[in-house]
CSV table of C-alpha atoms and ligand atoms in Angstrom, one decimal:
chain,number,residue,atom,x,y,z
D,141,MET,CA,-7.9,-2.6,24.6
D,142,LEU,CA,-7.5,-4.4,21.2
D,143,THR,CA,-5.9,-7.8,21.3
D,144,ASP,CA,-5.2,-10.1,18.3
D,145,SER,CA,-5.8,-13.7,18.1
D,146,HIS,CA,-2.2,-14.4,19.1
D,147,SER,CA,-2.5,-12.5,22.2
D,148,ARG,CA,-0.6,-9.4,21.2
D,149,LYS,CA,-1.9,-6.3,22.5
D,150,ILE,CA,-2.4,-3.8,19.7
D,151,GLN,CA,-1.5,-0.4,20.8
D,152,TYR,CA,0.3,1.5,18.0
D,153,LEU,CA,-1.1,2.9,14.7
D,154,ARG,CA,1.1,4.2,12.0
D,155,VAL,CA,-0.9,6.7,9.8
D,156,SER,CA,0.3,7.6,6.3
D,157,LEU,CA,-0.9,11.1,5.4
D,158,THR,CA,0.1,11.1,1.9
D,159,ASP,CA,1.6,9.1,-0.9
D,160,LYS,CA,3.6,12.0,-2.1
D,161,CYS,CA,7.3,12.5,-1.2
D,162,ASN,CA,9.9,15.1,-2.2
D,163,LEU,CA,12.6,12.4,-2.5
D,164,ARG,CA,12.9,9.4,-4.9
D,165,CYS,CA,14.9,6.9,-2.6
D,166,VAL,CA,16.1,3.9,-4.6
D,167,TYR,CA,14.7,1.4,-2.2
D,168,CYS,CA,11.3,3.0,-1.9
D,169,VAL,CA,10.2,4.3,-5.2
D,170,PRO,CA,11.0,2.5,-8.6
D,171,PRO,CA,13.0,4.4,-11.0
D,172,GLU,CA,10.0,5.0,-13.3
D,173,GLY,CA,8.3,6.5,-10.3
D,174,VAL,CA,4.7,5.6,-9.1
D,175,PRO,CA,1.3,7.1,-10.1
D,176,LEU,CA,0.0,9.0,-7.5
D,177,LEU,CA,-3.4,8.8,-5.9
D,178,SER,CA,-6.0,11.3,-7.0
D,179,HIS,CA,-7.1,14.0,-4.5
D,180,ASP,CA,-10.3,12.3,-4.0
D,181,GLU,CA,-8.8,9.0,-3.2
D,182,VAL,CA,-6.6,10.3,-0.4
D,183,MET,CA,-8.5,10.8,3.0
D,184,ARG,CA,-9.4,14.3,4.1
D,185,ASN,CA,-8.0,15.9,7.2
D,186,GLU,CA,-11.4,15.4,9.1
D,187,GLU,CA,-11.6,11.6,7.9
D,188,PHE,CA,-8.2,10.9,9.3
D,189,ILE,CA,-9.1,12.7,12.5
D,190,HIS,CA,-12.5,10.6,12.7
D,191,ILE,CA,-10.7,7.3,12.2
D,192,ILE,CA,-7.9,8.0,14.6
D,193,GLY,CA,-10.6,8.8,17.1
D,194,ILE,CA,-12.3,5.4,16.6
D,195,PHE,CA,-8.9,3.7,17.2
D,196,ALA,CA,-8.3,5.8,20.4
D,197,GLU,CA,-11.6,4.8,21.8
D,198,MET,CA,-10.6,1.2,21.0
D,199,GLY,CA,-7.6,1.5,23.2
D,200,LEU,CA,-4.8,2.7,21.1
D,201,LYS,CA,-2.1,4.6,22.8
D,202,LYS,CA,0.4,5.8,20.1
D,203,ILE,CA,0.1,7.2,16.6
D,204,ARG,CA,2.9,7.8,14.3
D,205,PHE,CA,2.4,10.0,11.4
D,206,THR,CA,4.3,8.9,8.2
D,207,GLY,CA,3.9,8.8,4.5
D,208,GLY,CA,5.3,9.3,1.6
D,209,GLU,CA,6.6,12.4,3.4
D,210,PRO,CA,4.0,13.4,6.0
D,211,LEU,CA,5.5,17.1,6.0
D,212,VAL,CA,4.6,17.7,2.4
D,213,ARG,CA,0.9,17.1,3.2
D,214,LYS,CA,-0.8,20.6,3.2
D,215,GLY,CA,-3.1,19.7,6.1
D,216,PHE,CA,-0.5,18.3,8.4
D,217,ILE,CA,-0.6,20.9,11.0
D,218,ASP,CA,-4.4,21.1,11.0
D,219,ILE,CA,-4.5,17.2,11.5
D,220,LEU,CA,-1.8,17.3,14.2
D,221,ALA,CA,-3.5,20.2,16.1
D,222,LYS,CA,-7.0,18.5,16.0
D,223,THR,CA,-5.7,15.0,17.0
D,224,ARG,CA,-3.9,16.6,19.9
D,225,GLU,CA,-7.0,18.7,20.8
D,226,ARG,CA,-9.5,15.8,20.5
D,227,PHE,CA,-7.3,13.0,22.0
D,228,PRO,CA,-4.9,14.6,24.4
D,229,GLU,CA,-3.9,11.2,25.9
D,230,LEU,CA,-2.6,9.7,22.7
D,231,GLU,CA,1.3,9.7,22.2
D,232,LEU,CA,2.0,11.4,18.9
D,233,CYS,CA,5.2,10.6,16.8
D,234,LEU,CA,6.5,11.6,13.5
D,235,THR,CA,8.7,9.8,10.8
D,236,THR,CA,10.1,12.2,8.4
D,237,ASN,CA,12.9,12.4,5.7
D,238,GLY,CA,14.0,15.8,7.5
D,239,THR,CA,14.1,17.9,4.4
D,240,LEU,CA,11.3,20.2,5.5
D,241,LEU,CA,11.4,19.6,9.1
D,242,GLU,CA,13.1,22.9,10.4
D,243,SER,CA,10.0,25.0,9.8
D,244,PHE,CA,7.8,22.5,11.6
D,245,LEU,CA,9.8,22.1,14.8
D,246,GLU,CA,7.9,24.8,16.8
D,247,PRO,CA,4.5,23.3,16.2
D,248,LEU,CA,5.7,19.9,16.8
D,249,ARG,CA,7.0,20.8,20.0
D,250,ASP,CA,3.9,22.8,21.0
D,251,PHE,CA,1.8,19.8,20.0
D,252,GLY,CA,3.8,17.4,22.0
D,253,VAL,CA,5.3,15.5,19.3
D,254,LYS,CA,8.4,14.4,21.1
D,255,LYS,CA,9.5,11.3,19.2
D,256,ILE,CA,10.8,12.1,15.8
D,257,ASN,CA,12.5,9.5,13.5
D,258,ILE,CA,14.6,11.0,10.6
D,259,SER,CA,15.7,9.0,7.7
D,260,LEU,CA,19.4,9.7,7.0
D,261,ASP,CA,21.3,6.9,5.1
D,262,THR,CA,24.5,9.0,4.5
D,263,ILE,CA,26.0,12.3,5.4
D,264,ASP,CA,27.9,12.4,2.2
D,265,ARG,CA,26.2,15.1,-0.2
D,266,GLU,CA,27.1,13.2,-3.4
D,267,ARG,CA,25.9,9.7,-2.0
D,268,TYR,CA,22.8,11.4,-0.6
D,269,GLY,CA,21.9,12.7,-4.0
D,270,ARG,CA,22.4,9.3,-5.6
D,271,ILE,CA,20.3,7.5,-3.0
D,272,THR,CA,17.4,10.1,-2.6
D,273,GLY,CA,17.6,11.5,-6.1
D,274,ARG,CA,17.8,15.0,-4.7
D,275,ASP,CA,20.4,17.4,-3.4
D,276,MET,CA,18.8,18.1,-0.2
D,277,LEU,CA,21.2,16.7,2.4
D,278,GLY,CA,22.0,20.3,3.6
D,279,GLN,CA,18.4,21.0,4.6
D,280,VAL,CA,18.3,17.7,6.4
D,281,LEU,CA,21.5,18.2,8.4
D,282,SER,CA,20.3,21.9,9.2
D,283,SER,CA,16.8,20.5,10.4
D,284,ILE,CA,18.7,18.0,12.7
D,285,GLU,CA,21.0,20.8,14.2
D,286,GLU,CA,18.0,23.0,14.9
D,287,ALA,CA,16.1,20.0,16.4
D,288,VAL,CA,18.9,19.2,18.7
D,289,LEU,CA,18.9,22.8,19.9
D,290,TYR,CA,15.3,22.5,21.2
D,291,ASP,CA,16.5,20.1,23.6
D,292,TYR,CA,13.0,18.6,23.6
D,293,PHE,CA,12.9,16.0,21.0
D,294,ASN,CA,13.7,12.4,21.2
D,295,ILE,CA,15.5,11.9,17.8
D,296,LYS,CA,16.3,8.6,16.1
D,297,LEU,CA,18.3,8.5,12.9
D,298,ASN,CA,17.1,5.7,10.6
D,299,ALA,CA,19.8,4.4,8.0
D,300,VAL,CA,18.7,1.7,5.6
D,301,LEU,CA,21.5,-0.8,5.2
D,302,PHE,CA,23.5,-0.7,2.0
D,303,ARG,CA,27.0,-1.9,1.1
D,304,GLU,CA,27.7,1.9,1.0
D,305,THR,CA,26.4,2.1,4.5
D,306,LEU,CA,29.2,-0.2,5.8
D,307,GLU,CA,31.8,2.1,3.8
D,308,GLU,CA,30.6,5.2,5.8
D,309,LEU,CA,29.9,3.5,9.1
D,310,GLY,CA,32.6,5.5,11.0
D,311,PRO,CA,31.5,9.0,9.9
D,312,LEU,CA,27.6,8.0,10.7
D,313,LEU,CA,28.5,6.7,14.1
D,314,ARG,CA,30.6,9.9,14.9
D,315,TYR,CA,27.7,12.2,13.7
D,316,ALA,CA,25.1,10.5,15.8
D,317,GLY,CA,27.5,10.2,18.8
D,318,GLU,CA,28.5,13.9,18.8
D,319,ARG,CA,24.8,14.9,19.0
D,320,ASP,CA,23.9,12.2,21.2
D,321,LEU,CA,21.2,10.7,18.8
D,322,VAL,CA,20.2,7.1,18.5
D,323,LEU,CA,21.3,5.6,15.2
D,324,ARG,CA,19.2,2.7,13.9
D,325,PHE,CA,20.2,0.5,10.8
D,326,ILE,CA,17.3,-1.0,8.9
D,327,GLU,CA,17.7,-4.0,6.9
D,328,ARG,CA,16.4,-3.4,3.5
D,329,MET,CA,13.2,-5.0,2.7
D,330,PRO,CA,12.3,-6.1,-0.9
D,331,PHE,CA,9.6,-3.9,-2.0
D,332,LEU,CA,11.0,-3.4,-5.4
D,333,GLY,CA,12.8,-5.5,-7.9
D,334,GLU,CA,16.5,-4.8,-6.9
D,335,GLY,CA,19.0,-3.2,-9.4
D,336,GLU,CA,22.6,-3.5,-9.7
D,337,GLY,CA,24.7,-2.4,-6.8
D,338,GLN,CA,21.7,-2.3,-4.3
D,339,HIS,CA,22.5,-5.7,-2.6
D,340,PHE,CA,20.9,-6.8,0.6
D,341,ILE,CA,23.1,-6.5,3.7
D,342,PRO,CA,22.0,-8.8,6.7
D,343,ALA,CA,22.1,-7.3,10.2
D,344,ASP,CA,24.8,-9.7,11.3
D,345,VAL,CA,27.3,-8.5,8.7
D,346,LEU,CA,26.6,-4.8,10.2
D,347,LEU,CA,27.2,-6.1,13.6
D,348,ASP,CA,30.7,-7.8,12.5
D,349,GLU,CA,31.7,-4.3,11.0
D,350,LEU,CA,30.7,-2.5,14.0
D,351,ALA,CA,32.6,-4.7,16.2
D,352,VAL,CA,35.7,-3.6,14.3
D,353,LEU,CA,35.1,0.1,15.1
D,354,GLY,CA,34.4,-0.3,18.8
D,355,LYS,CA,33.0,-2.1,21.7
D,356,LEU,CA,29.4,-3.2,21.3
D,357,GLU,CA,27.1,-4.1,24.2
D,358,ARG,CA,23.6,-5.3,24.0
D,359,ASN,CA,21.2,-3.1,26.0
D,360,ARG,CA,18.0,-4.8,26.4
D,361,LYS,CA,16.5,-2.1,28.5
D,362,PHE,CA,15.9,0.0,25.4
D,363,ASP,CA,14.8,-2.6,22.9
D,364,THR,CA,11.7,-1.7,21.2
D,365,SER,CA,9.3,-4.0,19.4
D,366,VAL,CA,11.4,-3.8,16.3
D,367,ALA,CA,14.8,-2.7,17.3
D,368,VAL,CA,17.6,-4.6,19.1
D,369,MET,CA,19.6,-1.8,20.9
D,370,TYR,CA,23.3,-1.7,21.7
D,371,ASP,CA,25.6,0.8,23.7
D,372,MET,CA,28.7,1.3,21.5
D,373,VAL,CA,31.9,3.0,22.6
D,374,LEU,CA,34.1,3.9,19.6
D,375,ALA,CA,37.7,3.4,19.7
D,376,ASP,CA,38.5,6.8,20.7
D,377,GLY,CA,36.0,6.6,23.7
D,378,MET,CA,32.9,8.3,22.1
D,379,PRO,CA,29.6,6.6,23.1
D,380,VAL,CA,27.0,5.9,20.7
D,381,LYS,CA,23.5,4.5,21.0
D,382,ILE,CA,22.8,1.9,18.2
D,383,GLY,CA,19.7,0.2,17.1
D,384,VAL,CA,19.4,-2.6,14.6
D,385,ILE,CA,16.1,-3.4,12.8
D,386,PRO,CA,16.4,-6.8,11.1
D,387,PRO,CA,12.9,-7.5,9.8
D,388,MET,CA,14.3,-10.0,7.2
D,389,THR,CA,16.9,-12.0,8.9
D,390,HIS,CA,15.4,-12.0,12.5
D,391,LYS,CA,11.7,-11.7,12.6
D,392,PHE,CA,10.2,-9.8,15.2
D,393,CYS,CA,6.5,-10.6,14.4
D,394,SER,CA,5.8,-12.1,17.8
D,395,ARG,CA,6.3,-8.7,19.4
D,396,CYS,CA,4.4,-6.8,16.6
D,397,ASN,CA,1.8,-4.4,18.2
D,398,ARG,CA,1.2,-2.2,15.2
D,399,LEU,CA,-1.5,-1.4,12.6
D,400,ARG,CA,-1.0,0.9,9.6
D,401,ILE,CA,-3.6,3.1,7.7
D,402,THR,CA,-2.6,4.0,4.1
D,403,CYS,CA,-3.3,7.5,3.0
D,404,ASP,CA,-6.3,6.1,1.0
D,405,GLY,CA,-8.0,4.7,3.9
D,406,LEU,CA,-6.8,0.9,3.9
D,407,LEU,CA,-6.1,-0.6,7.1
D,408,LYS,CA,-3.0,-3.1,6.8
D,409,THR,CA,-2.2,-5.4,9.9
D,410,CYS,CA,1.1,-6.6,8.4
D,411,LEU,CA,3.6,-4.7,6.3
D,412,TYR,CA,4.2,-7.8,4.3
D,413,SER,CA,0.5,-8.9,3.7
D,414,PRO,CA,-1.4,-7.9,0.7
D,415,ARG,CA,-4.6,-8.0,3.0
D,416,GLU,CA,-6.2,-4.5,3.3
D,417,TYR,CA,-9.4,-3.6,5.0
D,418,ASP,CA,-11.3,-0.5,3.7
D,419,VAL,CA,-12.3,2.0,6.3
D,420,LYS,CA,-12.7,5.0,4.2
D,421,THR,CA,-15.5,3.8,2.0
D,422,PRO,CA,-17.7,2.8,4.7
D,423,TYR,CA,-17.1,6.2,6.4
D,424,ARG,CA,-17.9,8.0,3.3
D,425,GLN,CA,-21.2,5.8,2.9
D,426,ASP,CA,-22.2,7.0,6.4
D,427,MET,CA,-22.4,3.4,7.6
D,428,GLY,CA,-21.5,4.7,11.2
D,429,ASP,CA,-19.0,4.1,13.7
D,430,GLU,CA,-20.3,0.5,14.7
D,431,ALA,CA,-19.5,-0.7,11.2
D,432,LEU,CA,-16.0,0.9,11.3
D,433,ARG,CA,-15.3,-0.8,14.7
D,434,SER,CA,-16.4,-4.1,13.4
D,435,ILE,CA,-13.9,-3.8,10.4
D,436,ILE,CA,-11.2,-3.0,12.7
D,437,LEU,CA,-11.9,-5.8,15.1
D,438,LYS,CA,-12.1,-8.4,12.1
D,439,ALA,CA,-8.8,-7.0,10.9
D,440,VAL,CA,-7.0,-7.3,14.2
D,441,GLU,CA,-8.7,-10.8,14.6
D,442,GLU,CA,-7.0,-11.7,11.4
D,443,LYS,CA,-3.6,-10.2,11.9
D,444,PRO,CA,-1.2,-12.8,10.7
D,445,ARG,CA,1.1,-14.4,13.3
D,446,GLU,CA,4.1,-13.7,11.4
D,447,HIS,CA,5.2,-12.6,7.9
D,448,THR,CA,6.0,-15.4,5.4
D,449,ILE,CA,8.9,-13.9,3.6
D,450,GLU,CA,11.9,-16.1,4.3
D,451,CYS,CA,15.5,-14.7,3.8
D,452,LEU,CA,16.9,-18.0,2.7
D,453,GLU,CA,20.2,-16.8,1.5
D,454,TYR,CA,22.2,-13.7,1.7
D,455,GLY,CA,23.4,-13.9,-1.9
D,456,SER,CA,24.0,-11.0,-4.2
D,457,GLN,CA,20.2,-10.5,-4.5
D,458,GLY,CA,19.4,-10.9,-0.8
D,459,CYS,CA,15.6,-11.2,-0.5
D,460,ALA,CA,15.1,-9.3,-3.7
D,461,SER,CA,11.9,-9.7,-5.7
D,462,LEU,CA,10.0,-11.7,-3.1
D,463,MET,CA,7.3,-9.3,-3.0
D,464,SER,CA,5.5,-7.0,-5.3
D,465,ILE,CA,2.7,-5.5,-3.3
D,466,ARG,CA,3.0,-1.8,-2.8
D,467,THR,CA,6.2,0.4,-2.6
D,468,MET,CA,7.0,1.7,0.9
D,469,SER,CA,5.9,5.2,-0.4
D,470,LYS,CA,2.4,3.9,-0.9
D,471,ILE,CA,2.0,1.8,2.3
D,472,GLY,CA,3.5,4.3,4.6
D,473,GLY,CA,6.7,3.1,6.2
P,1598,SAM,N1,9.3,9.9,4.2
P,1598,SAM,C1,9.4,9.5,5.5
P,1598,SAM,C2,11.0,9.1,5.7
P,1598,SAM,O1,11.6,9.3,4.9
P,1598,SAM,O2,11.3,8.7,6.9
P,1598,SAM,C3,8.6,8.5,6.1
P,1598,SAM,C4,8.1,7.4,5.0
P,1598,SAM,S1,9.5,6.4,4.8
P,1598,SAM,C5,8.7,5.1,3.6
P,1598,SAM,C6,9.7,5.5,6.3
P,1598,SAM,C7,11.0,4.7,6.4
P,1598,SAM,O3,10.8,3.5,5.7
P,1598,SAM,C8,12.2,5.4,6.3
P,1598,SAM,O4,13.1,5.3,7.2
P,1598,SAM,C9,12.8,4.5,5.1
P,1598,SAM,O5,14.1,4.5,5.0
P,1598,SAM,C10,12.2,3.2,5.2
P,1598,SAM,N2,12.1,2.4,3.9
P,1598,SAM,C11,11.6,2.7,2.8
P,1598,SAM,N3,11.6,1.7,2.0
P,1598,SAM,C12,12.4,0.7,2.8
P,1598,SAM,C13,13.0,-0.6,2.3
P,1598,SAM,N4,12.8,-1.0,1.1
P,1598,SAM,N5,13.6,-1.2,3.3
P,1598,SAM,C14,13.7,-0.8,4.5
P,1598,SAM,N6,13.4,0.5,4.8
P,1598,SAM,C15,12.7,1.2,3.9
């Protein structure tokens, strides 16, 4: 079992399979785009599987595939199949924008990927186009309908908090409630210089708005290491499960049990820290598994106690421009 120097048990690895994405979300990718990594820089399928294996031996229990958009990676099914075959005890999860999900549902079910987080900031087609830069809401909604029919997946919808989210709260809540899906709101993190009209909304403002639309009750039983959970009953009696993820206004670092691997093989122990530990190069230089284990142990040992970005005011710019490390599409969210 991996334990860091603040006594946190590290059991969860987020694996970014690619920096490519078929959306251009305004909070994730700057308007001018980001230069993509070259083919050789990105880890190969076997490299991912080998590195995942080292973590599994070191006691990791849960892997979440993310990106970029993990489903645009050509080898996705191969990586998934081999990971499942070699490490049957690992819990495998997926975070996706849902645009391509429909055609992957069968293999995902067959390989036991039960927990799927789908990004869905809006169910309004025009607004979706504006936020993501693509007219693909239809594909996402159709994937969700199909996934629900499987009656197998544990689906969470993730919506980044915008001022516009607040305008659309009612329809979003109803959409999730009608399908019995958990709806989680994520405070927007300042990975990019923020432009006009993309202001930061703190979770507490959301909670005030939710309270107007129904009865909200804390449900600690379903809290995760990052999400604060609520049972909500809308004014007309419809129940909805709500999650709030407030990385900016309420730190949850003390419960952080996660590590991240970027698609170019860098281990990150904190989303907000520029510190990265290269595991790809030692692997490619045949330095052996013992060297890889030492790098991982050192990284875990040095995992920061907490992030140092303070959200001092919720002014028009929120926490904007406080960091300029990598965009989320490059880190893997
Ligand atoms: N493409 C996949 C997706 O859309 O879910 C996986 C990668 S995406 C980077 C993972 C999550 O990070 C998404 O839910 C996305 O909304 C969230 N995200 C990206 N940039 C963010 C930001 N600046 N603040 C908060 N959440 C962000």
